[in-house]
């Protein structure tokens, strides 16, 4: 594979990564995360990912968000 093609693929991966991050922000916002807590919510979401899980689909994403609601209600403007 040429260096040029590798560079193109790296740029593509970077763009997709940004799009995924944006989509996660949308999901968190729609689930009720307070705007001022978005970065903290993103960090907590990533920490909550199951590294053992090979598949990571809709059910797992929703479960992770529900877990955040239970364990970190302050991200959603609620207190423990």
mmCIF file of N, CA, C and O in Angstrom:
data_model
loop_
_atom_site.group_PDB
_atom_site.id
_atom_site.type_symbol
_atom_site.label_atom_id
_atom_site.label_comp_id
_atom_site.label_asym_id
_atom_site.label_seq_id
_atom_site.Cartn_x
_atom_site.Cartn_y
_atom_site.Cartn_z
ATOM 1 N N UNK A 1 0.842 -1.166 0.000
ATOM 2 C CA UNK A 1 0.000 0.000 0.000
ATOM 3 C C UNK A 1 0.896 1.241 0.000
ATOM 4 O O UNK A 1 1.855 1.308 0.757
ATOM 5 N N UNK A 2 0.547 2.193 -0.829
ATOM 6 C CA UNK A 2 1.372 3.398 -0.943
ATOM 7 C C UNK A 2 1.182 4.321 0.254
ATOM 8 O O UNK A 2 0.169 4.279 0.948
ATOM 9 N N UNK A 3 2.177 5.165 0.482
ATOM 10 C CA UNK A 3 2.107 6.134 1.572
ATOM 11 C C UNK A 3 0.924 7.071 1.379
ATOM 12 O O UNK A 3 0.290 7.479 2.344
ATOM 13 N N UNK A 4 0.658 7.405 0.117
ATOM 14 C CA UNK A 4 -0.464 8.299 -0.188
ATOM 15 C C UNK A 4 -1.795 7.654 0.212
ATOM 16 O O UNK A 4 -2.659 8.305 0.805
ATOM 17 N N UNK A 5 -1.947 6.387 -0.097
ATOM 18 C CA UNK A 5 -3.185 5.667 0.242
ATOM 19 C C UNK A 5 -3.331 5.525 1.756
ATOM 20 O O UNK A 5 -4.425 5.667 2.291
ATOM 21 N N UNK A 6 -2.234 5.265 2.435
ATOM 22 C CA UNK A 6 -2.264 5.164 3.893
ATOM 23 C C UNK A 6 -2.701 6.496 4.490
ATOM 24 O O UNK A 6 -3.526 6.547 5.399
ATOM 25 N N UNK A 7 -2.168 7.590 3.971
ATOM 26 C CA UNK A 7 -2.543 8.928 4.441
ATOM 27 C C UNK A 7 -4.030 9.179 4.223
ATOM 28 O O UNK A 7 -4.720 9.688 5.107
ATOM 29 N N UNK A 8 -4.561 8.796 3.053
ATOM 30 C CA UNK A 8 -5.993 8.951 2.764
ATOM 31 C C UNK A 8 -6.837 8.161 3.769
ATOM 32 O O UNK A 8 -7.837 8.665 4.276
ATOM 33 N N UNK A 9 -6.436 6.928 4.041
ATOM 34 C CA UNK A 9 -7.173 6.087 4.978
ATOM 35 C C UNK A 9 -7.125 6.647 6.395
ATOM 36 O O UNK A 9 -8.129 6.631 7.114
ATOM 37 N N UNK A 10 -5.980 7.169 6.791
ATOM 38 C CA UNK A 10 -5.861 7.788 8.113
ATOM 39 C C UNK A 10 -6.792 8.989 8.237
ATOM 40 O O UNK A 10 -7.446 9.178 9.265
ATOM 41 N N UNK A 11 -6.877 9.803 7.185
ATOM 42 C CA UNK A 11 -7.764 10.963 7.186
ATOM 43 C C UNK A 11 -9.228 10.523 7.245
ATOM 44 O O UNK A 11 -10.042 11.139 7.943
ATOM 45 N N UNK A 12 -9.551 9.450 6.529
ATOM 46 C CA UNK A 12 -10.906 8.915 6.541
ATOM 47 C C UNK A 12 -11.287 8.428 7.942
ATOM 48 O O UNK A 12 -12.391 8.695 8.430
ATOM 49 N N UNK A 13 -10.370 7.722 8.583
ATOM 50 C CA UNK A 13 -10.611 7.226 9.936
ATOM 51 C C UNK A 13 -10.816 8.400 10.891
ATOM 52 O O UNK A 13 -11.714 8.381 11.744
ATOM 53 N N UNK A 14 -10.007 9.431 10.741
ATOM 54 C CA UNK A 14 -10.143 10.628 11.587
ATOM 55 C C UNK A 14 -11.512 11.279 11.397
ATOM 56 O O UNK A 14 -12.182 11.642 12.371
ATOM 57 N N UNK A 15 -11.968 11.421 10.157
ATOM 58 C CA UNK A 15 -13.277 12.010 9.882
ATOM 59 C C UNK A 15 -14.398 11.164 10.479
ATOM 60 O O UNK A 15 -15.345 11.691 11.074
ATOM 61 N N UNK A 16 -14.302 9.844 10.338
ATOM 62 C CA UNK A 16 -15.317 8.952 10.895
ATOM 63 C C UNK A 16 -15.324 9.019 12.419
ATOM 64 O O UNK A 16 -16.388 8.986 13.037
ATOM 65 N N UNK A 17 -14.157 9.145 13.013
ATOM 66 C CA UNK A 17 -14.055 9.265 14.458
ATOM 67 C C UNK A 17 -14.761 10.536 14.945
ATOM 68 O O UNK A 17 -15.484 10.509 15.942
ATOM 69 N N UNK A 18 -14.567 11.626 14.248
ATOM 70 C CA UNK A 18 -15.223 12.892 14.596
ATOM 71 C C UNK A 18 -16.739 12.747 14.454
ATOM 72 O O UNK A 18 -17.498 13.189 15.321
ATOM 73 N N UNK A 19 -17.184 12.109 13.379
ATOM 74 C CA UNK A 19 -18.622 11.902 13.169
ATOM 75 C C UNK A 19 -19.219 11.041 14.282
ATOM 76 O O UNK A 19 -20.314 11.318 14.776
ATOM 77 N N UNK A 20 -18.510 9.987 14.686
ATOM 78 C CA UNK A 20 -18.998 9.135 15.772
ATOM 79 C C UNK A 20 -19.081 9.903 17.081
ATOM 80 O O UNK A 20 -20.042 9.761 17.841
ATOM 81 N N UNK A 21 -18.093 10.718 17.348
ATOM 82 C CA UNK A 21 -18.103 11.539 18.552
ATOM 83 C C UNK A 21 -19.300 12.491 18.540
ATOM 84 O O UNK A 21 -19.993 12.652 19.550
ATOM 85 N N UNK A 22 -19.555 13.102 17.385
ATOM 86 C CA UNK A 22 -20.705 14.002 17.252
ATOM 87 C C UNK A 22 -22.018 13.251 17.483
ATOM 88 O O UNK A 22 -22.923 13.744 18.162
ATOM 89 N N UNK A 23 -22.115 12.049 16.938
ATOM 90 C CA UNK A 23 -23.331 11.251 17.104
ATOM 91 C C UNK A 23 -23.524 10.861 18.573
ATOM 92 O O UNK A 23 -24.643 10.853 19.077
ATOM 93 N N UNK A 24 -22.438 10.547 19.265
ATOM 94 C CA UNK A 24 -22.534 10.227 20.680
ATOM 95 C C UNK A 24 -22.997 11.450 21.468
ATOM 96 O O UNK A 24 -23.829 11.333 22.366
ATOM 97 N N UNK A 25 -22.492 12.620 21.124
ATOM 98 C CA UNK A 25 -22.947 13.858 21.778
ATOM 99 C C UNK A 25 -24.445 14.052 21.568
ATOM 100 O O UNK A 25 -25.163 14.427 22.498
ATOM 101 N N UNK A 26 -24.930 13.791 20.369
ATOM 102 C CA UNK A 26 -26.360 13.914 20.077
ATOM 103 C C UNK A 26 -27.151 12.938 20.944
ATOM 104 O O UNK A 26 -28.154 13.307 21.564
ATOM 105 N N UNK A 27 -26.701 11.678 21.009
ATOM 106 C CA UNK A 27 -27.395 10.672 21.814
ATOM 107 C C UNK A 27 -27.431 11.083 23.288
ATOM 108 O O UNK A 27 -28.474 10.962 23.947
ATOM 109 N N UNK A 28 -26.310 11.574 23.791
ATOM 110 C CA UNK A 28 -26.260 11.997 25.185
ATOM 111 C C UNK A 28 -27.148 13.215 25.426
ATOM 112 O O UNK A 28 -27.848 13.299 26.439
ATOM 113 N N UNK A 29 -27.134 14.150 24.505
ATOM 114 C CA UNK A 29 -27.983 15.344 24.621
ATOM 115 C C UNK A 29 -29.455 14.953 24.629
ATOM 116 O O UNK A 29 -30.236 15.422 25.459
ATOM 117 N N UNK A 30 -29.848 14.060 23.717
ATOM 118 C CA UNK A 30 -31.237 13.617 23.655
ATOM 119 C C UNK A 30 -31.636 12.815 24.894
ATOM 120 O O UNK A 30 -32.810 12.773 25.247
ATOM 121 N N UNK A 31 -30.661 12.199 25.543
ATOM 122 C CA UNK A 31 -30.967 11.437 26.749
ATOM 123 C C UNK A 31 -31.029 12.339 27.985
ATOM 124 O O UNK A 31 -31.362 11.884 29.062
ATOM 125 N N UNK A 32 -30.701 13.615 27.803
ATOM 126 C CA UNK A 32 -30.877 14.577 28.891
ATOM 127 C C UNK A 32 -29.617 15.130 29.515
ATOM 128 O O UNK A 32 -29.687 15.841 30.518
ATOM 129 N N UNK A 33 -28.453 14.843 28.957
ATOM 130 C CA UNK A 33 -27.218 15.384 29.517
ATOM 131 C C UNK A 33 -27.229 16.910 29.407
ATOM 132 O O UNK A 33 -27.565 17.469 28.367
ATOM 133 N N UNK A 34 -26.867 17.551 30.510
ATOM 134 C CA UNK A 34 -26.767 19.006 30.562
ATOM 135 C C UNK A 34 -25.571 19.433 29.709
ATOM 136 O O UNK A 34 -24.501 18.819 29.780
ATOM 137 N N UNK A 35 -25.760 20.472 28.906
ATOM 138 C CA UNK A 35 -24.716 20.930 27.976
ATOM 139 C C UNK A 35 -23.381 21.165 28.668
ATOM 140 O O UNK A 35 -22.332 20.770 28.161
ATOM 141 N N UNK A 36 -23.406 21.772 29.837
ATOM 142 C CA UNK A 36 -22.158 22.087 30.546
ATOM 143 C C UNK A 36 -21.446 20.838 31.067
ATOM 144 O O UNK A 36 -20.289 20.905 31.455
ATOM 145 N N UNK A 37 -22.113 19.710 31.069
ATOM 146 C CA UNK A 37 -21.537 18.454 31.549
ATOM 147 C C UNK A 37 -21.204 17.488 30.411
ATOM 148 O O UNK A 37 -20.870 16.331 30.655
ATOM 149 N N UNK A 38 -21.288 17.952 29.157
ATOM 150 C CA UNK A 38 -21.135 17.061 28.009
ATOM 151 C C UNK A 38 -19.772 16.372 27.980
ATOM 152 O O UNK A 38 -19.693 15.164 27.770
ATOM 153 N N UNK A 39 -18.690 17.108 28.185
ATOM 154 C CA UNK A 39 -17.364 16.472 28.142
ATOM 155 C C UNK A 39 -17.228 15.433 29.242
ATOM 156 O O UNK A 39 -16.710 14.343 29.017
ATOM 157 N N UNK A 40 -17.718 15.761 30.423
ATOM 158 C CA UNK A 40 -17.680 14.804 31.532
ATOM 159 C C UNK A 40 -18.511 13.557 31.195
ATOM 160 O O UNK A 40 -18.116 12.430 31.496
ATOM 161 N N UNK A 41 -19.655 13.770 30.550
ATOM 162 C CA UNK A 41 -20.509 12.648 30.153
ATOM 163 C C UNK A 41 -19.826 11.787 29.097
ATOM 164 O O UNK A 41 -19.885 10.553 29.159
ATOM 165 N N UNK A 42 -19.158 12.417 28.135
ATOM 166 C CA UNK A 42 -18.415 11.662 27.117
ATOM 167 C C UNK A 42 -17.330 10.811 27.766
ATOM 168 O O UNK A 42 -17.184 9.628 27.451
ATOM 169 N N UNK A 43 -16.596 11.411 28.688
ATOM 170 C CA UNK A 43 -15.528 10.680 29.380
ATOM 171 C C UNK A 43 -16.102 9.505 30.173
ATOM 172 O O UNK A 43 -15.564 8.392 30.127
ATOM 173 N N UNK A 44 -17.204 9.748 30.883
ATOM 174 C CA UNK A 44 -17.829 8.693 31.688
ATOM 175 C C UNK A 44 -18.377 7.589 30.791
ATOM 176 O O UNK A 44 -18.278 6.406 31.121
ATOM 177 N N UNK A 45 -18.936 7.972 29.652
ATOM 178 C CA UNK A 45 -19.464 6.978 28.707
ATOM 179 C C UNK A 45 -18.332 6.074 28.224
ATOM 180 O O UNK A 45 -18.457 4.853 28.220
ATOM 181 N N UNK A 46 -17.234 6.674 27.832
ATOM 182 C CA UNK A 46 -16.095 5.909 27.317
ATOM 183 C C UNK A 46 -15.528 4.999 28.407
ATOM 184 O O UNK A 46 -15.201 3.846 28.146
ATOM 185 N N UNK A 47 -15.459 5.506 29.639
ATOM 186 C CA UNK A 47 -14.977 4.686 30.759
ATOM 187 C C UNK A 47 -15.885 3.480 30.984
ATOM 188 O O UNK A 47 -15.431 2.424 31.414
ATOM 189 N N UNK A 48 -17.180 3.650 30.681
ATOM 190 C CA UNK A 48 -18.147 2.593 30.914
ATOM 191 C C UNK A 48 -18.209 1.537 29.826
ATOM 192 O O UNK A 48 -18.947 0.561 29.949
ATOM 193 N N UNK A 49 -17.452 1.724 28.768
ATOM 194 C CA UNK A 49 -17.464 0.741 27.692
ATOM 195 C C UNK A 49 -16.898 -0.583 28.190
ATOM 196 O O UNK A 49 -15.923 -0.615 28.923
ATOM 197 N N UNK A 50 -17.516 -1.647 27.747
ATOM 198 C CA UNK A 50 -17.071 -2.985 28.130
ATOM 199 C C UNK A 50 -15.991 -3.422 27.161
ATOM 200 O O UNK A 50 -16.270 -3.736 26.012
ATOM 201 N N UNK A 51 -14.755 -3.434 27.633
ATOM 202 C CA UNK A 51 -13.633 -3.803 26.768
ATOM 203 C C UNK A 51 -13.683 -5.268 26.354
ATOM 204 O O UNK A 51 -13.085 -5.661 25.369
ATOM 205 N N UNK A 52 -14.405 -6.087 27.093
ATOM 206 C CA UNK A 52 -14.523 -7.504 26.787
ATOM 207 C C UNK A 52 -15.490 -7.752 25.629
ATOM 208 O O UNK A 52 -15.428 -8.766 24.964
ATOM 209 N N UNK A 53 -16.408 -6.822 25.417
ATOM 210 C CA UNK A 53 -17.469 -7.014 24.434
ATOM 211 C C UNK A 53 -16.941 -6.886 23.011
ATOM 212 O O UNK A 53 -16.349 -5.883 22.643
ATOM 213 N N UNK A 54 -17.176 -7.916 22.227
ATOM 214 C CA UNK A 54 -16.769 -7.887 20.824
ATOM 215 C C UNK A 54 -17.797 -7.088 20.026
ATOM 216 O O UNK A 54 -17.457 -6.262 19.203
ATOM 217 N N UNK A 55 -19.064 -7.348 20.303
ATOM 218 C CA UNK A 55 -20.129 -6.610 19.620
ATOM 219 C C UNK A 55 -20.527 -5.418 20.467
ATOM 220 O O UNK A 55 -20.597 -5.512 21.686
ATOM 221 N N UNK A 56 -20.791 -4.331 19.813
ATOM 222 C CA UNK A 56 -21.239 -3.145 20.519
ATOM 223 C C UNK A 56 -22.290 -2.482 19.669
ATOM 224 O O UNK A 56 -21.974 -1.714 18.770
ATOM 225 N N UNK A 57 -23.543 -2.814 19.948
ATOM 226 C CA UNK A 57 -24.647 -2.330 19.143
ATOM 227 C C UNK A 57 -25.568 -1.419 19.917
ATOM 228 O O UNK A 57 -25.237 -0.917 20.995
ATOM 229 N N UNK A 58 -26.755 -1.242 19.370
ATOM 230 C CA UNK A 58 -27.752 -0.330 19.928
ATOM 231 C C UNK A 58 -28.077 -0.678 21.380
ATOM 232 O O UNK A 58 -28.113 0.204 22.240
ATOM 233 N N UNK A 59 -28.295 -1.957 21.662
ATOM 234 C CA UNK A 59 -28.651 -2.365 23.030
ATOM 235 C C UNK A 59 -27.556 -2.000 24.019
ATOM 236 O O UNK A 59 -27.834 -1.504 25.113
ATOM 237 N N UNK A 60 -26.320 -2.218 23.643
ATOM 238 C CA UNK A 60 -25.204 -1.916 24.536
ATOM 239 C C UNK A 60 -25.035 -0.406 24.738
ATOM 240 O O UNK A 60 -24.727 0.045 25.844
ATOM 241 N N UNK A 61 -25.236 0.350 23.682
ATOM 242 C CA UNK A 61 -25.138 1.814 23.778
ATOM 243 C C UNK A 61 -26.215 2.347 24.718
ATOM 244 O O UNK A 61 -25.942 3.149 25.613
ATOM 245 N N UNK A 62 -27.448 1.884 24.522
ATOM 246 C CA UNK A 62 -28.550 2.325 25.378
ATOM 247 C C UNK A 62 -28.324 1.909 26.834
ATOM 248 O O UNK A 62 -28.585 2.683 27.751
ATOM 249 N N UNK A 63 -27.821 0.696 27.034
ATOM 250 C CA UNK A 63 -27.544 0.228 28.391
ATOM 251 C C UNK A 63 -26.480 1.091 29.055
ATOM 252 O O UNK A 63 -26.591 1.413 30.250
ATOM 253 N N UNK A 64 -25.468 1.488 28.306
ATOM 254 C CA UNK A 64 -24.416 2.331 28.859
ATOM 255 C C UNK A 64 -24.975 3.703 29.247
ATOM 256 O O UNK A 64 -24.647 4.240 30.307
ATOM 257 N N UNK A 65 -25.840 4.262 28.418
ATOM 258 C CA UNK A 65 -26.456 5.557 28.735
ATOM 259 C C UNK A 65 -27.357 5.421 29.957
ATOM 260 O O UNK A 65 -27.340 6.276 30.853
ATOM 261 N N UNK A 66 -28.148 4.353 30.034
ATOM 262 C CA UNK A 66 -29.008 4.125 31.201
ATOM 263 C C UNK A 66 -28.166 3.976 32.469
ATOM 264 O O UNK A 66 -28.539 4.477 33.524
ATOM 265 N N UNK A 67 -27.036 3.307 32.353
ATOM 266 C CA UNK A 67 -26.136 3.163 33.488
ATOM 267 C C UNK A 67 -25.613 4.530 33.937
ATOM 268 O O UNK A 67 -25.510 4.798 35.136
ATOM 269 N N UNK A 68 -25.284 5.387 32.980
ATOM 270 C CA UNK A 68 -24.839 6.744 33.326
ATOM 271 C C UNK A 68 -25.929 7.487 34.084
ATOM 272 O O UNK A 68 -25.645 8.215 35.039
ATOM 273 N N UNK A 69 -27.177 7.326 33.652
ATOM 274 C CA UNK A 69 -28.288 8.005 34.326
ATOM 275 C C UNK A 69 -28.384 7.569 35.786
ATOM 276 O O UNK A 69 -28.689 8.380 36.655
ATOM 277 N N UNK A 70 -28.109 6.298 36.043
ATOM 278 C CA UNK A 70 -28.198 5.776 37.410
ATOM 279 C C UNK A 70 -26.991 6.161 38.256
ATOM 280 O O UNK A 70 -27.130 6.502 39.428
ATOM 281 N N UNK A 71 -25.804 6.073 37.672
ATOM 282 C CA UNK A 71 -24.590 6.272 38.454
ATOM 283 C C UNK A 71 -24.095 7.711 38.491
ATOM 284 O O UNK A 71 -23.334 8.076 39.396
ATOM 285 N N UNK A 72 -24.492 8.513 37.504
ATOM 286 C CA UNK A 72 -24.027 9.905 37.445
ATOM 287 C C UNK A 72 -25.194 10.838 37.102
ATOM 288 O O UNK A 72 -25.186 11.525 36.072
ATOM 289 N N UNK A 73 -26.199 10.888 37.981
ATOM 290 C CA UNK A 73 -27.376 11.719 37.689
ATOM 291 C C UNK A 73 -27.062 13.203 37.544
ATOM 292 O O UNK A 73 -27.800 13.938 36.883
ATOM 293 N N UNK A 74 -25.940 13.635 38.134
ATOM 294 C CA UNK A 74 -25.566 15.052 38.036
ATOM 295 C C UNK A 74 -25.305 15.474 36.587
ATOM 296 O O UNK A 74 -25.438 16.649 36.233
ATOM 297 N N UNK A 75 -24.952 14.514 35.736
ATOM 298 C CA UNK A 75 -24.740 14.828 34.313
ATOM 299 C C UNK A 75 -26.051 15.199 33.624
ATOM 300 O O UNK A 75 -26.055 15.847 32.596
ATOM 301 N N UNK A 76 -27.141 14.758 34.245
ATOM 302 C CA UNK A 76 -28.468 14.971 33.671
ATOM 303 C C UNK A 76 -29.249 16.041 34.448
ATOM 304 O O UNK A 76 -30.458 16.153 34.315
ATOM 305 N N UNK A 77 -28.523 16.783 35.278
ATOM 306 C CA UNK A 77 -29.146 17.860 36.023
ATOM 307 C C UNK A 77 -29.907 17.390 37.238
ATOM 308 O O UNK A 77 -30.740 18.112 37.775
ATOM 309 N N UNK A 78 -29.635 16.161 37.689
ATOM 310 C CA UNK A 78 -30.305 15.615 38.864
ATOM 311 C C UNK A 78 -29.270 15.321 39.941
ATOM 312 O O UNK A 78 -28.108 15.132 39.649
ATOM 313 N N UNK A 79 -29.741 15.242 41.165
ATOM 314 C CA UNK A 79 -28.841 14.917 42.269
ATOM 315 C C UNK A 79 -29.080 13.478 42.707
ATOM 316 O O UNK A 79 -30.140 12.920 42.502
ATOM 317 N N UNK A 80 -28.056 12.900 43.333
ATOM 318 C CA UNK A 80 -28.160 11.534 43.851
ATOM 319 C C UNK A 80 -29.229 11.404 44.897
ATOM 320 O O UNK A 80 -29.586 12.260 45.616
#
